[in-house]
Short mmCIF file of C-alpha atoms in Angstrom, two decimals:
data_model
loop_
_atom_site.label_atom_id
_atom_site.label_comp_id
_atom_site.label_asym_id
_atom_site.label_seq_id
_atom_site.Cartn_x
_atom_site.Cartn_y
_atom_site.Cartn_z
CA UNK A 23 -86.73 18.31 141.75
CA UNK A 24 -87.96 15.58 139.78
CA UNK A 25 -88.26 12.16 141.63
CA UNK A 26 -85.03 10.35 141.81
CA UNK A 27 -85.19 6.81 140.34
CA UNK A 28 -84.34 3.86 142.52
CA UNK A 29 -82.32 0.59 141.51
CA UNK A 30 -83.54 -2.82 142.43
CA UNK A 31 -81.09 -2.79 145.62
CA UNK A 32 -82.67 0.90 146.81
CA UNK A 33 -84.55 -0.89 149.95
CA UNK A 34 -81.52 -2.84 150.81
CA UNK A 35 -79.31 0.31 150.71
CA UNK A 36 -81.69 2.11 153.18
CA UNK A 37 -81.72 -1.09 155.31
CA UNK A 38 -78.13 -1.18 155.59
CA UNK A 39 -78.16 2.50 157.00
CA UNK A 40 -76.53 3.93 153.64
CA UNK A 41 -76.33 7.59 153.24
CA UNK A 42 -78.38 8.17 149.97
CA UNK A 43 -77.70 11.25 147.55
CA UNK A 44 -78.78 11.87 144.04
CA UNK A 45 -76.54 10.61 141.06
CA UNK A 46 -77.10 10.81 137.58
CA UNK A 47 -80.89 10.70 138.39
CA UNK A 48 -81.02 7.90 140.82
CA UNK A 49 -81.06 7.97 144.51
CA UNK A 50 -77.79 6.20 145.33
CA UNK A 51 -75.70 5.13 148.46
CA UNK A 52 -72.52 7.49 148.77
CA UNK A 53 -71.30 5.27 151.76
CA UNK A 54 -72.66 3.03 154.39
CA UNK A 55 -71.52 2.50 158.12
CA UNK A 56 -68.04 2.12 157.82
CA UNK A 57 -67.19 5.28 155.81
CA UNK A 58 -65.53 6.08 152.86
CA UNK A 59 -61.95 5.64 154.23
CA UNK A 60 -62.78 2.06 155.41
CA UNK A 61 -65.08 1.16 152.69
CA UNK A 62 -62.00 1.87 150.07
CA UNK A 63 -59.53 0.12 152.24
CA UNK A 64 -61.86 -2.97 152.58
CA UNK A 65 -62.13 -3.25 148.86
CA UNK A 66 -58.49 -3.02 148.24
CA UNK A 67 -57.65 -5.84 150.96
CA UNK A 68 -60.82 -8.02 150.64
CA UNK A 69 -63.81 -7.53 148.78
CA UNK A 70 -66.40 -4.79 148.01
CA UNK A 71 -69.93 -5.02 146.59
CA UNK A 72 -71.21 -1.95 144.49
CA UNK A 73 -74.53 -1.40 143.06
CA UNK A 74 -73.89 -0.02 139.69
CA UNK A 75 -77.40 -0.63 138.57
CA UNK A 76 -77.73 2.95 137.53
CA UNK A 77 -75.52 2.32 134.40
CA UNK A 78 -76.95 1.72 131.20
CA UNK A 79 -77.11 -2.08 129.91
CA UNK A 80 -77.58 -2.34 126.41
CA UNK A 81 -77.83 -4.90 123.54
CA UNK A 82 -76.93 -4.40 120.06
CA UNK A 83 -78.10 -6.99 117.80
CA UNK A 84 -78.10 -7.50 113.92
CA UNK A 85 -78.10 -10.59 111.66
CA UNK A 86 -75.01 -11.60 113.58
CA UNK A 87 -72.34 -10.35 115.83
CA UNK A 88 -70.23 -9.07 112.91
CA UNK A 89 -73.17 -6.83 111.67
CA UNK A 90 -73.33 -5.31 114.94
CA UNK A 91 -69.98 -4.91 115.55
CA UNK A 92 -69.33 -3.43 111.91
CA UNK A 93 -72.19 -1.00 112.46
CA UNK A 94 -70.68 -0.03 116.22
CA UNK A 95 -67.15 0.62 114.53
CA UNK A 96 -68.68 3.50 112.92
CA UNK A 97 -69.11 5.24 116.00
CA UNK A 98 -66.70 3.81 118.52
CA UNK A 99 -62.71 3.79 117.26
CA UNK A 100 -61.74 0.25 118.87
CA UNK A 101 -61.44 -3.14 117.43
CA UNK A 102 -64.80 -4.65 118.01
CA UNK A 103 -64.88 -7.10 115.11
CA UNK A 104 -61.72 -8.79 116.44
CA UNK A 105 -63.19 -9.30 119.84
CA UNK A 106 -63.16 -12.92 120.66
CA UNK A 107 -66.52 -14.42 121.81
CA UNK A 108 -66.87 -13.72 125.52
CA UNK A 109 -64.32 -11.16 125.36
CA UNK A 110 -64.86 -7.65 126.40
CA UNK A 111 -62.79 -4.07 125.70
CA UNK A 112 -63.08 -0.49 126.81
CA UNK A 113 -63.97 1.89 124.53
CA UNK A 114 -65.63 5.35 123.86
CA UNK A 115 -68.10 7.20 121.04
CA UNK A 116 -66.38 10.12 119.54
CA UNK A 117 -67.83 13.06 118.03
CA UNK A 118 -67.12 14.83 115.20
CA UNK A 119 -64.37 17.29 116.80
CA UNK A 120 -62.72 13.97 117.93
CA UNK A 121 -64.15 14.76 121.39
CA UNK A 122 -65.45 12.01 123.71
CA UNK A 123 -69.29 11.46 124.09
CA UNK A 124 -69.26 8.69 126.44
CA UNK A 125 -66.75 6.06 127.72
CA UNK A 126 -68.10 2.47 127.89
CA UNK A 127 -67.52 -1.53 127.73
CA UNK A 128 -68.16 -3.69 124.90
CA UNK A 129 -68.53 -7.41 124.83
CA UNK A 130 -68.84 -9.96 122.34
CA UNK A 131 -71.45 -12.34 123.19
CA UNK A 132 -71.93 -14.53 120.24
CA UNK A 133 -74.69 -13.02 118.58
CA UNK A 134 -74.62 -9.80 119.69
CA UNK A 135 -72.68 -6.85 121.11
CA UNK A 136 -73.30 -6.23 125.14
CA UNK A 137 -72.70 -2.53 125.84
CA UNK A 138 -72.52 -1.02 129.16
CA UNK A 139 -72.41 2.83 129.30
CA UNK A 140 -72.43 5.32 132.17
CA UNK A 141 -75.98 6.28 134.13
CA UNK A 142 -75.46 10.10 133.13
CA UNK A 143 -75.08 9.32 129.25
CA UNK A 144 -77.32 6.22 128.81
CA UNK A 145 -80.20 7.87 127.17
CA UNK A 146 -78.25 10.25 124.84
CA UNK A 147 -75.99 7.08 124.19
CA UNK A 148 -79.16 5.23 123.29
CA UNK A 149 -80.57 7.76 121.10
CA UNK A 150 -77.21 8.30 119.41
CA UNK A 151 -76.87 4.55 118.50
CA UNK A 152 -80.69 4.18 117.49
CA UNK A 153 -80.07 7.54 115.15
CA UNK A 154 -76.73 6.51 113.83
CA UNK A 155 -76.86 2.95 113.07
CA UNK A 156 -78.55 0.96 110.24
CA UNK A 157 -81.96 0.14 110.97
CA UNK A 158 -81.27 -3.43 110.67
CA UNK A 159 -79.68 -3.07 113.83
CA UNK A 160 -81.72 -3.38 116.90
CA UNK A 161 -80.72 -1.10 119.97
CA UNK A 162 -82.25 -2.76 123.03
CA UNK A 163 -82.02 -1.09 126.60
CA UNK A 164 -82.24 -3.60 129.01
CA UNK A 165 -84.37 -2.16 131.85
CA UNK A 166 -85.07 -5.48 133.97
CA UNK A 167 -81.37 -6.33 135.09
CA UNK A 168 -79.65 -4.84 137.93
CA UNK A 169 -75.73 -4.41 137.84
CA UNK A 170 -73.48 -5.45 140.62
CA UNK A 171 -69.76 -4.97 140.88
CA UNK A 172 -67.70 -7.18 143.50
CA UNK A 173 -64.29 -5.84 143.56
CA UNK A 174 -61.09 -6.72 145.47
CA UNK A 175 -58.63 -9.57 145.84
CA UNK A 176 -61.30 -11.71 147.84
CA UNK A 177 -63.57 -11.58 145.09
CA UNK A 178 -62.44 -14.52 142.98
CA UNK A 179 -62.88 -17.01 146.29
CA UNK A 180 -66.29 -15.22 147.07
CA UNK A 181 -67.68 -15.88 143.48
CA UNK A 182 -66.32 -19.15 143.00
CA UNK A 183 -68.06 -20.43 146.15
CA UNK A 184 -71.35 -19.65 144.03
CA UNK A 185 -70.06 -21.18 140.69
CA UNK A 186 -66.31 -22.47 140.51
CA UNK A 187 -66.34 -21.30 136.69
CA UNK A 188 -65.77 -17.85 137.86
CA UNK A 189 -62.26 -19.02 139.13
CA UNK A 190 -61.54 -19.88 135.36
CA UNK A 191 -62.42 -16.34 134.01
CA UNK A 192 -59.39 -13.81 133.12
CA UNK A 193 -59.41 -10.19 133.08
CA UNK A 194 -62.07 -8.99 130.25
CA UNK A 195 -63.49 -12.36 129.99
CA UNK A 196 -67.18 -12.47 130.01
CA UNK A 197 -69.72 -15.49 130.67
CA UNK A 198 -72.93 -16.53 131.57
CA UNK A 199 -72.82 -17.98 135.01
CA UNK A 200 -75.40 -19.77 137.27
CA UNK A 201 -75.45 -17.96 140.68
CA UNK A 202 -77.66 -19.23 143.24
CA UNK A 203 -79.76 -20.69 140.53
CA UNK A 204 -80.35 -17.41 138.60
CA UNK A 205 -78.60 -16.60 135.42
CA UNK A 206 -76.39 -14.16 135.38
CA UNK A 207 -73.92 -12.05 132.81
CA UNK A 208 -70.57 -11.72 134.74
CA UNK A 209 -67.47 -10.05 133.42
CA UNK A 210 -63.93 -10.23 135.01
CA UNK A 211 -63.59 -6.38 135.41
CA UNK A 212 -64.29 -3.17 137.10
CA UNK A 213 -63.51 0.13 137.66
CA UNK A 214 -61.57 0.35 141.09
CA UNK A 215 -58.02 -1.09 139.93
CA UNK A 216 -58.57 -4.49 141.52
CA UNK A 217 -59.49 -7.74 140.24
CA UNK A 218 -63.20 -8.28 140.75
CA UNK A 219 -66.47 -9.16 138.62
CA UNK A 220 -69.42 -7.15 137.23
CA UNK A 221 -72.53 -8.97 137.16
CA UNK A 222 -75.57 -8.20 135.11
CA UNK A 223 -78.79 -10.21 137.44
CA UNK A 224 -82.33 -9.91 136.94
CA UNK A 225 -83.66 -7.32 139.01
CA UNK A 226 -85.89 -9.57 140.89
CA UNK A 227 -83.34 -11.69 141.84
CA UNK A 228 -80.76 -8.89 142.57
CA UNK A 229 -81.36 -8.17 146.08
CA UNK A 230 -81.17 -11.83 147.14
CA UNK A 231 -77.68 -12.24 145.38
CA UNK A 232 -76.67 -9.23 147.15
CA UNK A 233 -77.47 -10.29 150.26
CA UNK A 234 -75.93 -13.70 149.68
CA UNK A 235 -72.37 -12.08 148.49
CA UNK A 236 -72.81 -9.60 151.65
CA UNK A 237 -72.90 -12.57 153.97
CA UNK A 238 -69.59 -13.53 153.08
CA UNK A 239 -67.15 -12.40 156.01
CA UNK A 240 -65.03 -10.64 153.40
CA UNK A 241 -67.63 -8.91 151.65
CA UNK A 242 -68.80 -5.35 152.72
CA UNK A 243 -71.20 -3.09 150.80
CA UNK A 244 -69.45 0.10 149.26
CA UNK A 245 -70.59 3.13 148.40
CA UNK A 246 -70.01 5.69 145.41
CA UNK A 247 -67.50 7.79 147.57
CA UNK A 248 -65.06 4.89 147.74
CA UNK A 249 -65.87 4.04 144.20
CA UNK A 250 -64.70 7.36 143.35
CA UNK A 251 -61.48 7.33 145.34
CA UNK A 252 -60.70 3.81 144.13
CA UNK A 253 -60.97 4.40 140.43
CA UNK A 254 -59.17 7.78 141.13
CA UNK A 255 -56.26 5.86 142.63
CA UNK A 256 -56.41 3.35 139.62
CA UNK A 257 -56.09 6.35 137.34
CA UNK A 258 -59.32 5.80 135.78
CA UNK A 259 -61.45 8.56 134.15
CA UNK A 260 -64.87 9.66 135.31
CA UNK A 261 -66.64 10.77 132.32
CA UNK A 262 -67.90 14.37 132.38
CA UNK A 263 -64.82 15.33 134.39
CA UNK A 264 -61.69 13.80 133.23
CA UNK A 265 -62.90 13.21 129.80
CA UNK A 266 -66.07 14.88 128.00
CA UNK A 267 -67.26 15.75 124.57
CA UNK A 268 -64.27 18.63 124.37
CA UNK A 269 -61.50 16.36 125.01
CA UNK A 270 -60.14 14.15 122.43
CA UNK A 271 -58.72 10.18 123.10
CA UNK A 272 -55.28 11.87 122.51
CA UNK A 273 -55.67 14.83 125.12
CA UNK A 274 -57.32 11.85 127.49
CA UNK A 275 -54.34 9.63 127.24
CA UNK A 276 -56.79 6.83 125.80
CA UNK A 277 -54.76 6.11 122.67
CA UNK A 278 -54.27 2.67 124.06
CA UNK A 279 -57.70 1.80 123.72
CA UNK A 280 -57.44 2.41 119.81
CA UNK A 281 -56.23 -0.62 118.29
CA UNK A 282 -53.74 -0.82 115.46
CA UNK A 283 -56.44 -1.94 113.08
CA UNK A 284 -58.20 1.15 113.68
CA UNK A 285 -55.70 3.51 113.46
CA UNK A 286 -53.86 5.34 110.39
CA UNK A 287 -52.68 2.60 108.22
CA UNK A 288 -54.81 -0.01 109.64
CA UNK A 289 -56.96 -2.48 107.95
CA UNK A 290 -60.35 -0.78 109.25
CA UNK A 291 -58.69 2.69 110.04
CA UNK A 292 -60.98 5.53 110.43
CA UNK A 293 -64.85 5.38 109.80
CA UNK A 294 -65.90 6.88 112.98
CA UNK A 295 -66.67 10.61 114.16
CA UNK A 296 -63.69 12.91 114.35
CA UNK A 297 -61.01 10.33 112.80
CA UNK A 298 -59.12 12.99 110.89
CA UNK A 299 -58.78 15.11 114.05
CA UNK A 300 -57.68 12.10 116.24
CA UNK A 301 -55.26 10.87 113.56
CA UNK A 302 -53.72 14.32 113.38
CA UNK A 303 -53.06 14.55 117.06
CA UNK A 304 -51.78 11.06 116.96
CA UNK A 305 -49.17 12.11 114.46
CA UNK A 306 -48.13 15.34 115.73
CA UNK A 307 -49.57 15.55 119.47
CA UNK A 308 -52.11 17.19 121.22
CA UNK A 309 -51.72 20.72 122.90
CA UNK A 310 -52.54 19.14 126.11
CA UNK A 311 -52.49 15.92 127.87
CA UNK A 312 -54.27 14.30 130.77
CA UNK A 313 -51.90 13.46 133.49
CA UNK A 314 -51.61 12.09 137.23
CA UNK A 315 -50.58 14.98 139.66
CA UNK A 316 -49.33 14.12 143.33
CA UNK A 317 -49.74 17.29 145.31
CA UNK A 318 -46.95 17.96 147.81
CA UNK A 319 -48.28 17.67 151.56
CA UNK A 320 -51.44 16.50 152.93
CA UNK A 321 -53.89 18.97 151.32
CA UNK A 322 -56.33 17.88 148.62
CA UNK A 323 -56.53 19.46 145.60
CA UNK A 324 -59.96 18.73 144.02
CA UNK A 325 -61.43 19.22 140.53
CA UNK A 326 -61.60 22.86 139.44
CA UNK A 327 -58.06 23.94 140.90
CA UNK A 328 -56.46 25.88 138.34
CA UNK A 329 -52.72 25.08 137.51
CA UNK A 330 -49.91 27.11 136.93
CA UNK A 331 -46.33 26.58 135.75
CA UNK A 332 -44.48 28.32 138.56
CA UNK A 333 -45.46 29.97 141.58
CA UNK A 334 -45.77 33.49 140.06
CA UNK A 335 -46.82 32.87 136.62
CA UNK A 336 -50.04 34.81 135.70
CA UNK A 337 -51.63 32.73 133.06
CA UNK A 338 -53.06 29.18 133.89
CA UNK A 339 -51.85 26.41 132.30
CA UNK A 340 -54.40 23.83 133.07
CA UNK A 341 -56.98 22.45 135.77
CA UNK A 342 -57.60 19.51 137.87
CA UNK A 343 -60.42 17.35 136.66
CA UNK A 344 -60.33 14.99 139.58
CA UNK A 345 -58.86 15.16 142.85
CA UNK A 346 -59.14 13.83 146.53
CA UNK A 347 -57.44 11.90 149.19
CA UNK A 348 -56.17 8.75 148.16
CA UNK A 349 -56.72 6.37 151.32
CA UNK A 350 -54.14 3.68 149.76
CA UNK A 351 -51.81 6.18 148.90
CA UNK A 352 -52.22 7.90 152.26
CA UNK A 353 -52.17 11.14 150.74
CA UNK A 354 -54.01 13.54 148.13
CA UNK A 355 -53.90 12.38 144.41
CA UNK A 356 -55.42 14.28 141.39
CA UNK A 357 -55.48 14.03 137.86
CA UNK A 358 -56.16 17.00 135.32
CA UNK A 359 -54.80 18.43 131.99
CA UNK A 360 -51.67 20.41 131.25
CA UNK A 361 -49.97 21.33 128.27
CA UNK A 362 -47.90 18.38 126.48
CA UNK A 363 -44.52 20.38 127.42
CA UNK A 364 -45.73 20.05 131.14
CA UNK A 365 -46.73 16.63 130.60
CA UNK A 366 -43.60 14.55 131.58
CA UNK A 367 -43.47 12.82 134.55
CA UNK A 368 -41.38 14.17 137.33
CA UNK A 369 -42.53 17.91 136.11
CA UNK A 370 -43.69 20.50 138.99
CA UNK A 371 -46.64 22.46 138.36
CA UNK A 372 -48.60 24.94 140.95
CA UNK A 373 -52.16 24.83 141.91
CA UNK A 374 -53.87 27.69 143.43
CA UNK A 375 -55.39 26.30 146.69
CA UNK A 376 -57.48 29.10 148.66
CA UNK A 377 -55.09 31.78 147.22
CA UNK A 378 -52.11 29.89 147.57
CA UNK A 379 -49.58 28.05 144.89
CA UNK A 380 -49.17 24.55 146.28
CA UNK A 381 -46.60 22.36 144.14
CA UNK A 382 -47.99 18.93 142.65
CA UNK A 383 -45.70 16.52 140.81
CA UNK A 384 -46.96 15.15 137.41
CA UNK A 385 -46.71 11.39 137.84
CA UNK A 386 -47.57 8.15 136.32
CA UNK A 387 -50.62 6.45 136.67
CA UNK A 388 -52.02 4.24 138.23
CA UNK A 389 -51.04 5.46 141.57
CA UNK A 390 -51.57 2.19 142.75
CA UNK A 391 -50.57 -1.18 141.26
CA UNK A 392 -53.47 -2.48 139.33
CA UNK A 393 -54.25 -6.17 140.60
CA UNK A 394 -56.17 -7.68 137.40
CA UNK A 395 -56.19 -11.45 136.82
CA UNK A 396 -54.18 -11.75 133.46
CA UNK B 22 -68.95 22.81 177.62
CA UNK B 23 -70.71 25.15 175.27
CA UNK B 24 -71.59 25.11 171.52
CA UNK B 25 -71.94 27.03 168.45
CA UNK B 26 -74.65 26.70 165.67
CA UNK B 27 -71.36 26.15 163.48
CA UNK B 28 -71.19 22.80 165.33
CA UNK B 29 -68.02 23.74 167.39
CA UNK B 30 -67.64 23.13 171.08
CA UNK B 31 -65.51 25.35 173.66
CA UNK B 32 -64.18 24.17 176.84
CA UNK B 33 -62.83 26.70 179.44
CA UNK B 34 -59.47 26.00 180.38
CA UNK B 35 -57.84 28.79 182.78
CA UNK B 36 -58.04 31.94 181.07
CA UNK B 37 -58.46 30.36 177.63
CA UNK B 38 -61.29 28.44 175.70
CA UNK B 39 -60.23 24.92 174.11
CA UNK B 40 -62.08 24.85 170.84
CA UNK B 41 -63.04 21.89 168.48
CA UNK B 42 -65.92 20.39 166.17
CA UNK B 43 -68.48 18.13 167.55
CA UNK B 44 -69.06 14.75 166.93
CA UNK B 45 -72.09 15.29 164.92
CA UNK B 46 -70.15 17.41 162.75
CA UNK B 47 -67.37 15.22 161.98
CA UNK B 48 -70.03 12.22 161.39
CA UNK B 49 -71.43 14.70 158.85
CA UNK B 50 -68.04 15.59 157.22
CA UNK B 51 -66.66 11.89 156.99
CA UNK B 52 -63.28 10.93 157.65
CA UNK B 53 -60.99 14.19 157.87
CA UNK B 54 -57.73 14.19 156.01
CA UNK B 55 -56.52 17.47 156.14
CA UNK B 56 -56.35 20.21 158.85
CA UNK B 57 -54.93 23.73 158.36
CA UNK B 58 -54.96 25.50 161.70
CA UNK B 59 -54.63 29.29 162.35
CA UNK B 60 -50.92 30.88 163.38
CA UNK B 61 -50.33 31.12 167.11
CA UNK B 62 -50.55 34.75 168.24
CA UNK B 63 -53.20 35.68 165.45
CA UNK B 64 -55.77 38.13 166.68
CA UNK B 65 -59.42 36.90 165.29
CA UNK B 66 -62.79 38.10 164.93
CA UNK B 67 -66.10 35.98 165.53
CA UNK B 68 -66.78 34.35 162.25
CA UNK B 69 -63.28 34.48 160.62
CA UNK B 70 -62.60 31.60 158.32
CA UNK B 71 -59.53 30.58 160.52
CA UNK B 72 -59.12 26.79 160.08
CA UNK B 73 -59.42 24.89 156.81
CA UNK B 74 -60.74 20.98 157.16
CA UNK B 75 -60.75 18.40 154.34
CA UNK B 76 -62.81 15.29 154.85
CA UNK B 77 -62.56 12.64 151.95
CA UNK B 78 -65.68 14.14 150.59
CA UNK B 79 -65.13 18.05 150.59
CA UNK B 80 -63.44 21.03 152.12
CA UNK B 81 -64.87 23.03 154.76
CA UNK B 82 -64.14 26.38 156.70
CA UNK B 83 -64.18 26.67 160.72
CA UNK B 84 -65.13 29.73 161.83
CA UNK B 85 -63.75 31.81 164.91
CA UNK B 86 -66.56 31.30 167.27
CA UNK B 87 -65.59 34.26 169.46
CA UNK B 88 -63.12 37.51 169.17
CA UNK B 89 -59.69 36.87 170.71
CA UNK B 90 -56.26 35.76 170.30
CA UNK B 91 -55.02 32.22 168.98
CA UNK B 92 -52.86 31.09 172.20
CA UNK B 93 -52.09 27.44 170.92
CA UNK B 94 -53.07 24.94 168.12
CA UNK B 95 -53.17 21.32 168.36
CA UNK B 96 -50.27 20.22 166.14
CA UNK B 97 -51.02 16.38 166.61
CA UNK B 98 -54.38 17.09 164.84
CA UNK B 99 -52.35 18.53 161.62
CA UNK B 100 -50.40 15.25 161.74
CA UNK B 101 -53.28 13.15 162.43
CA UNK B 102 -56.53 14.73 160.97
CA UNK B 103 -58.62 11.39 162.12
CA UNK B 104 -58.25 12.34 166.16
CA UNK B 105 -61.21 14.69 165.34
CA UNK B 106 -63.39 11.68 164.13
CA UNK B 107 -62.31 9.46 166.98
CA UNK B 108 -62.13 11.90 169.73
CA UNK B 109 -63.89 14.80 168.66
CA UNK B 110 -64.17 16.76 171.94
CA UNK B 111 -60.76 15.30 173.40
CA UNK B 112 -57.69 14.84 171.67
CA UNK B 113 -59.25 16.21 168.49
CA UNK B 114 -59.19 19.76 169.61
CA UNK B 115 -58.39 22.54 167.28
CA UNK B 116 -57.12 25.58 168.77
CA UNK B 117 -57.15 27.48 172.02
CA UNK B 118 -58.33 31.12 172.19
CA UNK B 119 -58.27 33.95 174.59
CA UNK B 120 -61.14 36.08 174.39
CA UNK B 121 -61.29 39.39 174.07
CA UNK B 122 -64.96 39.89 174.63
CA UNK B 123 -66.30 37.11 177.14
CA UNK B 124 -69.77 38.48 176.77
CA UNK B 125 -70.11 36.81 173.46
CA UNK B 126 -69.82 33.48 175.30
CA UNK B 127 -73.13 34.04 176.92
CA UNK B 128 -75.08 33.42 173.42
CA UNK B 129 -73.82 29.85 173.07
CA UNK B 130 -75.68 26.93 173.44
CA UNK B 131 -75.25 24.51 176.34
CA UNK B 132 -75.22 20.65 175.70
CA UNK B 133 -78.93 20.00 175.92
CA UNK B 134 -79.68 22.89 173.56
CA UNK B 135 -77.07 21.86 171.25
CA UNK B 136 -78.53 18.45 171.29
CA UNK B 137 -81.99 19.88 170.68
CA UNK B 138 -80.50 21.95 167.66
CA UNK B 139 -79.47 18.94 165.98
CA UNK B 140 -82.23 17.27 166.87
#
């Protein structure tokens, strides 16, 4: 196996007793001493610190923010030009078939667009941008900064101790903040369904900042295991599982991310890969849709479980793409794809679990109330 | 108490054996969230997959450690799977089995041998 990459916080994870696992080419902490269940609950109740430095941080710069945004709108079906300065939004790269090549965050940073992409996709995303964008746009991967996520209801108080300006940020605001004498790029966002921040910090200052945050009695280090159960309860997609190059934003129930101005009839409609297919599905519906699924009973149903319309149907209708135990729900939760006619909340479908058909109820997501600061 | 290489423990209780999984196993598995126990009265053979356990991370099978008949299962564990994490060799027991071939017990490890095995 090729050598695993290490984030700037690797030594700290090991010192804290983390169980390390390979993830997207990095040696990453899946859990610390608390274990997945308690780490999950701690994040929902207080605050959790996550190392997400494996994710890709990219600056796209042109002659102006508008130039960079205009270029990126040819690859991404969201309103980037309309982002106010120091505001962020969710988006995704599409392909010619309307599928999703990666999902990402985009921020207007005044004279450039700051992009955060998934670890497993970052090399492909950067190559894609470099190949597809006009040569006068510069695509710069930021390799000398770590990325921390501080998530949970106590996050605001913890970060405001270091810089009171953190308190004034709203959900999806972005700011340059001095934290302990270090210039950080902070967004009020995350991927747990909780209020919180993502903090881009110079690599050589990352461990010091992480130690400082962890010294707060309300903050615990949280691994990828709880990150997965938190985002699942939050109804948030994991790229490569819940969405991929073969799922469109309509199938993935992500059309909310495509603002009106980019939709058919909008001032800047289309102009991104797969627009015709995506618009056709927005008009007429897609054959299948990503839905939340609540298994009956206690047994988790995980990725790959095949779904059927009834106890005795022979032909499958879909599959679970993410599933597990939701510590906040106190029971199993899942998401997956079903034909649109089975996608109405309240519909019962059946999953094949070790040869037995177990009922699941199609449910609205998120499973847990999102607690963002609006 | 005796131990298997599958990280089960067996403790004699009258003419049956109480079976569970070791503390070491529960630490490796993480927090248990689901346990599916065998049916009382079932006749099982050594290495049959008779219990399904799910942790926050993954599903695993527990194998019958010996041939025999299931005489009792721990309903409290089915309702509260974390008992296996908090009290692996006590309240977290899985089932009781009546051995049909007691000679199979002879190949199992004692505590010292098991501790060496998990090193």
